[in-house]
Amino acid sequence: MSLSEPCFDVSHLAHVELLTNKPEESLDFFVNIMGLTESGREGESVYLRAWDDYEFHTLKLTASDQTGMRHVGYRASSQAALERRVAEIESLGTGIGWNDGDLGHGPAYQFLDPDNHVFEIYFETNKYVAPEGEKPALKNQAQRNHSRGVAVRRLDHLNLLAVDVDVIRDFIPKALGSRITEQIVLEDNTLAGCWFTVNNKSYDIAYTQDHTGTSGRFHHVTYAVDQREHVLQAADIFLENGVYIETGPHKHAVQQTFFLYVYEPAGNRIEVANAGARLILDPSWETVTWTAEERKKGQAWGLQTIKSFHTHGTPEVD
Amino acid sequence: MSLSEPCFDVSHLAHVELLTNKPEESLDFFVNIMGLTESGREGESVYLRAWDDYEFHTLKLTASDQTGMRHVGYRASSQAALERRVAEIESLGTGIGWNDGDLGHGPAYQFLDPDNHVFEIYFETNKYVAPEGEKPALKNQAQRNHSRGVAVRRLDHLNLLAVDVDVIRDFIPKALGSRITEQIVLEDNTLAGCWFTVNNKSYDIAYTQDHTGTSGRFHHVTYAVDQREHVLQAADIFLENGVYIETGPHKHAVQQTFFLYVYEPAGNRIEVANAGARLILDPSWETVTWTAEERKKGQAWGLQTIKSFHTHGTPEVD
Amino acid sequence: MSLSEPCFDVSHLAHVELLTNKPEESLDFFVNIMGLTESGREGESVYLRAWDDYEFHTLKLTASDQTGMRHVGYRASSQAALERRVAEIESLGTGIGWNDGDLGHGPAYQFLDPDNHVFEIYFETNKYVAPEGEKPALKNQAQRNHSRGVAVRRLDHLNLLAVDVDVIRDFIPKALGSRITEQIVLEDNTLAGCWFTVNNKSYDIAYTQDHTGTSGRFHHVTYAVDQREHVLQAADIFLENGVYIETGPHKHAVQQTFFLYVYEPAGNRIEVANAGARLILDPSWETVTWTAEERKKGQAWGLQTIKSFHTHGTPEVD
Amino acid sequence: MSLSEPCFDVSHLAHVELLTNKPEESLDFFVNIMGLTESGREGESVYLRAWDDYEFHTLKLTASDQTGMRHVGYRASSQAALERRVAEIESLGTGIGWNDGDLGHGPAYQFLDPDNHVFEIYFETNKYVAPEGEKPALKNQAQRNHSRGVAVRRLDHLNLLAVDVDVIRDFIPKALGSRITEQIVLEDNTLAGCWFTVNNKSYDIAYTQDHTGTSGRFHHVTYAVDQREHVLQAADIFLENGVYIETGPHKHAVQQTFFLYVYEPAGNRIEVANAGARLILDPSWETVTWTAEERKKGQAWGLQTIKSFHTHGTPEVD
């Protein structure tokens, strides 16, 4: 394969493990407000899934004395592709090693990003098989949609904080074969934010600068809904249920996603979003670079980014 | 590359050349009702694009004494990938050969599908560069959205008729590296319809049985809008402008797309659709098979498929 | 008051009493699928309300060996207005007399329409006071929106069948002070349908011809949702829950309402609808008359009216 | 008529005359961005209408060296009702007198509110008759919807500034027979804002405190669209066309309207809004009172009211 060819070794963002120090309330939030379904439990963890996630789970919610993210998982496009990635990551020197997998998937190779977030990649997965009572009316859908709460459709993307986003921009494409779709470059040429994708979604992971200088922190995880109107309904549901809305609904200038941010009970930031029909189909997409000046205009329709968006991450830093 | 690995050689459906025997009226329809923008003219053809199509054009509208489709184009993911595809197609024995390209792209390799539709694949493309007056407010968008008529966002997919869909099901994955996401199998085990994709969209091309036994016919081409509500607005716009609505808005059971079909003035069927947040992310997706019995239930919400959907294609057959 | 002045004696359609011979299943449908809330029980009846209905109830669901409607209630705009209406109705000779009211309202005057449907009018009402657990986040809303199932917002309108719609057209404006906003006149000059309103809604009651020649039958009752997208979501919910969808979602040509019809378990037809921002603000509105020819075009976007829409009513007729 | 009966003498807000010192740009904004249609010209004024406004015009745009509102018009429900209102207003001592009417309506009686805004009431009107090229596909619609720009549906409401809102709260119900649906009462018991309606809309006029102490100023006029999604599309259209978005889209806590505010080129604030299916049907509606404390929570989903919303009015004050 020539060096100039795009890499398709990694298929998609697969799951996130979130830590909560309020496990009962967090679980209630994800099940009854976000509308996820529990697909399993093991140890301190509950496995959760949206109604059109095809795998066993996309969220592993783990009781802890901490908050934030314990690990993020990606699924490779084949066993051979997985092996190519592992070889590449080992050459980058940040590999941790193989584990035996989890309730939701087979053996996974773990590694660290340069900001000390734990990643894993695997190929063998445990596809969700809907039990009686969860079978959908249409057979091309993973699970019945109970229309409970926000009733999000599927995992969409993840946002992590990093002390040095420039180093991340170099690392992620090498580790995952990702493309950089958009980025924000400050006046001193450092990166304020960077958006990556391994597939046709316009991003599956984004990194933004951690102004506290703390590494390994989590910014938010996002579930997709089908329509912008569903994001508005989500806002109504969060309001009615006393969930703290940080900002939105509004439209990002970067990536044009229609968004809404809330905090789940333990303080982890959760996003509900809709990207419309936007896809990155171009195999030779050129990174869109936003300047600090351009970002000062605020979000697409003028809303200034709320201050806590730049400061709040989990675990929280004093 | 092992045989069990998915193929990523072809990136996406790129453009369709439609024939019209009412060129003035068809052009008016595509520009003023569908909201496409003219990006060039050459010979008997006008090149058209939706506001977020990244290439020069996605629709080549050619004056003719015929209707239907002259050719369909796909873009390869790299020059090397293109060459791999050409070698594969030549081995299938349906290659036509290279041309010098078009206003919208570089050299393309043409071939026939088993039903005699003309395909081409290319890699070098002519990306759209918005002239003054067409520059968008947000730089991550290909072109200004004028909100003219339906104002479709981007090319979505194509549907062709074929005398023998079984043969097509065998051919397309070999030629394009496509996966089969869904299909309809009749009681006698023949295929009534088959849906293919080369990327994360749930389909970029579909074939359905031509009950007239005529080969090479066109069923419809689809442009995507961002929201289901935009499909409803499209219906209002078509009504107000006297465009013939064949059926919809409604939701397909197969693929779950929210759809609306109309005929452009020359009789070619055009679809406006929204797929919500549905994507095929699973690299090991298993084809969903619908039986004739299941399809008798009609579309998702019970609407029976309109008779003309099974009979009308272009060019028309007596 | 001069005869030429519009009448404002009746404020709005207030409630409907539906009969069900499957009381458990019907109640489950209205509470868990439609999202109504039970506000009381008495005898064979359960009182139900949508989350923004301001009165105690808008649906009285009564177990019976029959289906159909037992009575419909309207609220007068004042006690004096109620008395004016009663005097008028008595002069029309179809009065039944006063009752002591119900859980949901004070004394009501009952009367028959010319097709033997039972009506009542009252002024004193029992406004809903949300108990703990039902208090909304926003104090200008009647009740908490639990987003359960379709989660309809408020009662919208009623449709009754009548053997002779011409006689109804004469009667309803005299009895209720209604205006006739739209009507369908057949080639023989008889009325196929007639739409009435007492306020700014484009209709609160409609009558259509009963082709079976049976009097006193019920066609459907409609609850409003806020957006057309919510009607689409309702269709998804009905599909997922196995509710029979008769027709829709689609847009009526008459009144332009976006509609969806289902049958509740006992067979009574229920509509979920959205009227957009359409209101009849003109105090001198002139009735819009549709011809049989115009109606043959089908609904707004071309869907032909389903045959059962012309034949199915409750109670059913052999 | 007993004093306790609601008053129905005034049917609806009918039109607003806005002053612009940039007449060409303002006209371009209203026609090409908002999607209004010109229905006439006279002197320095252009008469404009939305596609479902039933009268000749709802906006009279008048070139001037000033900005702000010259007058607001309401339509009475009958000639007799108009005469009752005039008698009442004369007794309030703020009458100006009769004029001969305008292109859009017959004789009107003018008067001042206590903050010196000019009002007029009339009954005889000039209903819009769609000329060839403006006839709608559906005959129950006033005019063809060209889907040009935001393509607003109808005039919705008006917001005026007043030095003393308490005095206004006393005056408007007496002058127009309006009901007070909601209000904001400050800690010192003065009114910060007050919302009035003469019909089933939850408000047709609102007043908010003018912190500059200047009387006669204009805050905004609002046109309704059918869906919340259309407000989002309006935001996209304003962005694409370089129109200044002040705030929104978001949902008001007061009245729950989904809103978006922009400034037209001369600086007059314009709102595009959707109220969902919310109507005030209760003839004995009790005013909802919000405290300063409650308002500090911001809008429904937490957005703080933008500072300019409290300061910007037209004409501007140094």
PDB file of C-alpha atoms in Angstrom, chain C residues 1-2 4-6 8-9 11-13 51-52 54 75-78 80-81 84 123 125 127 137-141 153-155 182 198-201 224-230 251-256 274-279 281-286 288-291 294 297 300, chain D residues 1-2 4-6 8-9 11-13 51-52 54 75-78 80-81 84 123 125 127 137-141 153-155 182 198-201 224-230 251-256 274-279 281-286 288-291 294 297 300:
ATOM      1  CA  MET C   1     -75.617  42.975  19.965  1.00  0.00           C
ATOM      2  CA  SER C   2     -76.329  43.233  16.262  1.00  0.00           C
ATOM      3  CA  SER C   4     -74.081  40.668  12.100  1.00  0.00           C
ATOM      4  CA  GLU C   5     -71.608  40.423  14.958  1.00  0.00           C
ATOM      5  CA  PRO C   6     -69.648  37.203  15.415  1.00  0.00           C
ATOM      6  CA  PHE C   8     -68.072  34.419  21.155  1.00  0.00           C
ATOM      7  CA  ASP C   9     -70.318  32.629  23.633  1.00  0.00           C
ATOM      8  CA  SER C  11     -64.749  29.319  24.123  1.00  0.00           C
ATOM      9  CA  HIS C  12     -63.524  25.932  23.035  1.00  0.00           C
ATOM     10  CA  LEU C  13     -64.018  22.228  22.632  1.00  0.00           C
ATOM     11  CA  TRP C  51     -49.820  17.799  29.607  1.00  0.00           C
ATOM     12  CA  ASP C  52     -50.931  21.243  28.495  1.00  0.00           C
ATOM     13  CA  TYR C  54     -55.686  23.357  31.495  1.00  0.00           C
ATOM     14  CA  ARG C  75     -66.864  25.339  27.596  1.00  0.00           C
ATOM     15  CA  ALA C  76     -68.761  28.640  27.407  1.00  0.00           C
ATOM     16  CA  SER C  77     -66.882  31.918  27.726  1.00  0.00           C
ATOM     17  CA  SER C  78     -68.834  33.054  30.778  1.00  0.00           C
ATOM     18  CA  ALA C  80     -73.943  34.726  30.984  1.00  0.00           C
ATOM     19  CA  ALA C  81     -72.755  33.355  27.647  1.00  0.00           C
ATOM     20  CA  ARG C  84     -77.536  32.759  26.159  1.00  0.00           C
ATOM     21  CA  PHE C 123     -68.839  27.314  32.206  1.00  0.00           C
ATOM     22  CA  THR C 125     -64.726  24.188  35.430  1.00  0.00           C
ATOM     23  CA  LYS C 127     -58.894  23.601  36.509  1.00  0.00           C
ATOM     24  CA  ALA C 137     -40.420  23.264  35.260  1.00  0.00           C
ATOM     25  CA  LEU C 138     -42.049  26.310  33.639  1.00  0.00           C
ATOM     26  CA  LYS C 139     -44.976  27.742  35.557  1.00  0.00           C
ATOM     27  CA  ASN C 140     -46.917  28.768  32.439  1.00  0.00           C
ATOM     28  CA  GLN C 141     -47.520  25.121  31.564  1.00  0.00           C
ATOM     29  CA  ARG C 153     -49.828  18.518  24.071  1.00  0.00           C
ATOM     30  CA  ARG C 154     -53.561  19.272  24.111  1.00  0.00           C
ATOM     31  CA  LEU C 155     -56.959  18.257  22.799  1.00  0.00           C
ATOM     32  CA  GLU C 182     -64.253  24.999   5.124  1.00  0.00           C
ATOM     33  CA  VAL C 198     -65.805  28.757  17.817  1.00  0.00           C
ATOM     34  CA  ASN C 199     -62.407  30.425  18.183  1.00  0.00           C
ATOM     35  CA  ASN C 200     -59.128  31.078  16.317  1.00  0.00           C
ATOM     36  CA  LYS C 201     -58.373  27.441  15.680  1.00  0.00           C
ATOM     37  CA  ALA C 224     -52.198  18.291  18.920  1.00  0.00           C
ATOM     38  CA  VAL C 225     -48.426  18.072  19.052  1.00  0.00           C
ATOM     39  CA  ASP C 226     -46.097  21.037  18.683  1.00  0.00           C
ATOM     40  CA  GLN C 227     -44.256  20.162  15.495  1.00  0.00           C
ATOM     41  CA  ARG C 228     -44.705  18.173  12.300  1.00  0.00           C
ATOM     42  CA  GLU C 229     -41.605  16.225  13.333  1.00  0.00           C
ATOM     43  CA  HIS C 230     -43.511  15.087  16.431  1.00  0.00           C
ATOM     44  CA  LYS C 251     -50.915  16.854   4.954  1.00  0.00           C
ATOM     45  CA  HIS C 252     -54.633  17.472   4.499  1.00  0.00           C
ATOM     46  CA  ALA C 253     -55.570  19.739   1.614  1.00  0.00           C
ATOM     47  CA  VAL C 254     -58.620  20.822   3.615  1.00  0.00           C
ATOM     48  CA  GLN C 255     -57.348  22.851   6.603  1.00  0.00           C
ATOM     49  CA  GLN C 256     -53.706  21.960   5.761  1.00  0.00           C
ATOM     50  CA  ASN C 274     -49.983  19.659  13.863  1.00  0.00           C
ATOM     51  CA  ALA C 275     -51.469  22.772  12.285  1.00  0.00           C
ATOM     52  CA  GLY C 276     -48.294  24.834  12.158  1.00  0.00           C
ATOM     53  CA  ALA C 277     -48.885  28.528  12.801  1.00  0.00           C
ATOM     54  CA  ARG C 278     -52.213  28.519  10.970  1.00  0.00           C
ATOM     55  CA  LEU C 279     -54.997  30.426  12.749  1.00  0.00           C
ATOM     56  CA  LEU C 281     -57.803  35.511  12.760  1.00  0.00           C
ATOM     57  CA  ASP C 282     -60.204  37.141  10.305  1.00  0.00           C
ATOM     58  CA  PRO C 283     -63.548  37.854  12.047  1.00  0.00           C
ATOM     59  CA  SER C 284     -65.205  37.939   8.621  1.00  0.00           C
ATOM     60  CA  TRP C 285     -63.657  34.735   7.267  1.00  0.00           C
ATOM     61  CA  GLU C 286     -65.447  33.422   4.193  1.00  0.00           C
ATOM     62  CA  VAL C 288     -63.693  27.882   1.650  1.00  0.00           C
ATOM     63  CA  THR C 289     -65.643  25.448  -0.520  1.00  0.00           C
ATOM     64  CA  TRP C 290     -63.974  22.432  -2.113  1.00  0.00           C
ATOM     65  CA  THR C 291     -65.610  20.597  -4.976  1.00  0.00           C
ATOM     66  CA  GLU C 294     -60.842  19.150  -6.291  1.00  0.00           C
ATOM     67  CA  LYS C 297     -56.719  15.124  -6.308  1.00  0.00           C
ATOM     68  CA  ALA C 300     -52.259  18.055  -0.305  1.00  0.00           C
TER      69      ALA C 300
ATOM     70  CA  MET D   1     -73.156  42.463  28.614  1.00  0.00           C
ATOM     71  CA  SER D   2     -72.078  41.846  32.186  1.00  0.00           C
ATOM     72  CA  SER D   4     -67.414  39.918  34.133  1.00  0.00           C
ATOM     73  CA  GLU D   5     -67.628  38.736  30.546  1.00  0.00           C
ATOM     74  CA  PRO D   6     -64.501  38.664  28.442  1.00  0.00           C
ATOM     75  CA  PHE D   8     -64.085  40.165  22.044  1.00  0.00           C
ATOM     76  CA  ASP D   9     -64.343  43.569  20.375  1.00  0.00           C
ATOM     77  CA  SER D  11     -59.977  40.481  16.691  1.00  0.00           C
ATOM     78  CA  HIS D  12     -56.254  40.682  16.167  1.00  0.00           C
ATOM     79  CA  LEU D  13     -53.099  42.685  15.708  1.00  0.00           C
ATOM     80  CA  TRP D  51     -47.802  34.579   2.442  1.00  0.00           C
ATOM     81  CA  ASP D  52     -50.604  33.654   4.825  1.00  0.00           C
ATOM     82  CA  TYR D  54     -55.167  37.524   4.840  1.00  0.00           C
ATOM     83  CA  ARG D  75     -58.761  45.050  13.498  1.00  0.00           C
ATOM     84  CA  ALA D  76     -62.062  45.095  15.368  1.00  0.00           C
ATOM     85  CA  SER D  77     -64.386  42.081  15.207  1.00  0.00           C
ATOM     86  CA  SER D  78     -67.267  44.079  13.707  1.00  0.00           C
ATOM     87  CA  ALA D  80     -70.395  47.689  16.168  1.00  0.00           C
ATOM     88  CA  ALA D  81     -67.440  46.399  18.179  1.00  0.00           C
ATOM     89  CA  ARG D  84     -67.812  50.312  21.310  1.00  0.00           C
ATOM     90  CA  PHE D 123     -63.033  47.092  10.906  1.00  0.00           C
ATOM     91  CA  THR D 125     -60.441  45.903   5.516  1.00  0.00           C
ATOM     92  CA  LYS D 127     -58.548  41.526   1.939  1.00  0.00           C
ATOM     93  CA  ALA D 137     -51.857  25.660  -4.927  1.00  0.00           C
ATOM     94  CA  LEU D 138     -54.257  25.226  -1.999  1.00  0.00           C
ATOM     95  CA  LYS D 139     -57.217  27.581  -2.018  1.00  0.00           C
ATOM     96  CA  ASN D 140     -57.379  27.908   1.784  1.00  0.00           C
ATOM     97  CA  GLN D 141     -54.101  29.821   1.801  1.00  0.00           C
ATOM     98  CA  ARG D 153     -46.056  32.757   7.416  1.00  0.00           C
ATOM     99  CA  ARG D 154     -47.904  35.588   9.168  1.00  0.00           C
ATOM    100  CA  LEU D 155     -47.562  38.555  11.480  1.00  0.00           C
ATOM    101  CA  GLU D 182     -48.064  36.814  31.678  1.00  0.00           C
ATOM    102  CA  VAL D 198     -57.150  39.903  22.419  1.00  0.00           C
ATOM    103  CA  ASN D 199     -57.634  36.359  21.121  1.00  0.00           C
ATOM    104  CA  ASN D 200     -56.357  32.775  21.501  1.00  0.00           C
ATOM    105  CA  LYS D 201     -52.763  33.614  20.751  1.00  0.00           C
ATOM    106  CA  ALA D 224     -44.434  33.438  12.798  1.00  0.00           C
ATOM    107  CA  VAL D 225     -43.088  30.381  11.028  1.00  0.00           C
ATOM    108  CA  ASP D 226     -44.716  26.955  11.179  1.00  0.00           C
ATOM    109  CA  GLN D 227     -42.028  24.927  12.903  1.00  0.00           C
ATOM    110  CA  ARG D 228     -39.111  25.334  15.309  1.00  0.00           C
ATOM    111  CA  GLU D 229     -36.932  23.878  12.559  1.00  0.00           C
ATOM    112  CA  HIS D 230     -37.886  26.867  10.386  1.00  0.00           C
ATOM    113  CA  LYS D 251     -36.859  29.190  23.914  1.00  0.00           C
ATOM    114  CA  HIS D 252     -38.367  31.927  26.063  1.00  0.00           C
ATOM    115  CA  ALA D 253     -39.359  30.894  29.573  1.00  0.00           C
ATOM    116  CA  VAL D 254     -42.087  33.542  29.441  1.00  0.00           C
ATOM    117  CA  GLN D 255     -44.681  32.337  26.881  1.00  0.00           C
ATOM    118  CA  GLN D 256     -42.398  29.437  25.803  1.00  0.00           C
ATOM    119  CA  ASN D 274     -42.727  29.569  16.600  1.00  0.00           C
ATOM    120  CA  ALA D 275     -45.175  28.980  19.448  1.00  0.00           C
ATOM    121  CA  GLY D 276     -45.848  25.310  18.773  1.00  0.00           C
ATOM    122  CA  ALA D 277     -49.440  24.308  19.481  1.00  0.00           C
ATOM    123  CA  ARG D 278     -49.706  26.642  22.472  1.00  0.00           C
ATOM    124  CA  LEU D 279     -52.960  28.617  22.632  1.00  0.00           C
ATOM    125  CA  LEU D 281     -58.183  28.677  25.217  1.00  0.00           C
ATOM    126  CA  ASP D 282     -59.270  29.295  28.816  1.00  0.00           C
ATOM    127  CA  PRO D 283     -61.675  32.276  28.921  1.00  0.00           C
ATOM    128  CA  SER D 284     -60.826  32.709  32.602  1.00  0.00           C
ATOM    129  CA  TRP D 285     -57.042  32.475  32.241  1.00  0.00           C
ATOM    130  CA  GLU D 286     -55.195  33.754  35.292  1.00  0.00           C
ATOM    131  CA  VAL D 288     -48.859  34.084  35.227  1.00  0.00           C
ATOM    132  CA  THR D 289     -46.489  36.231  37.246  1.00  0.00           C
ATOM    133  CA  TRP D 290     -42.735  35.770  37.092  1.00  0.00           C
ATOM    134  CA  THR D 291     -40.468  37.216  39.766  1.00  0.00           C
ATOM    135  CA  GLU D 294     -37.175  33.477  38.483  1.00  0.00           C
ATOM    136  CA  LYS D 297     -32.421  31.804  35.635  1.00  0.00           C
ATOM    137  CA  ALA D 300     -36.064  28.343  29.368  1.00  0.00           C
TER     138      ALA D 300
END
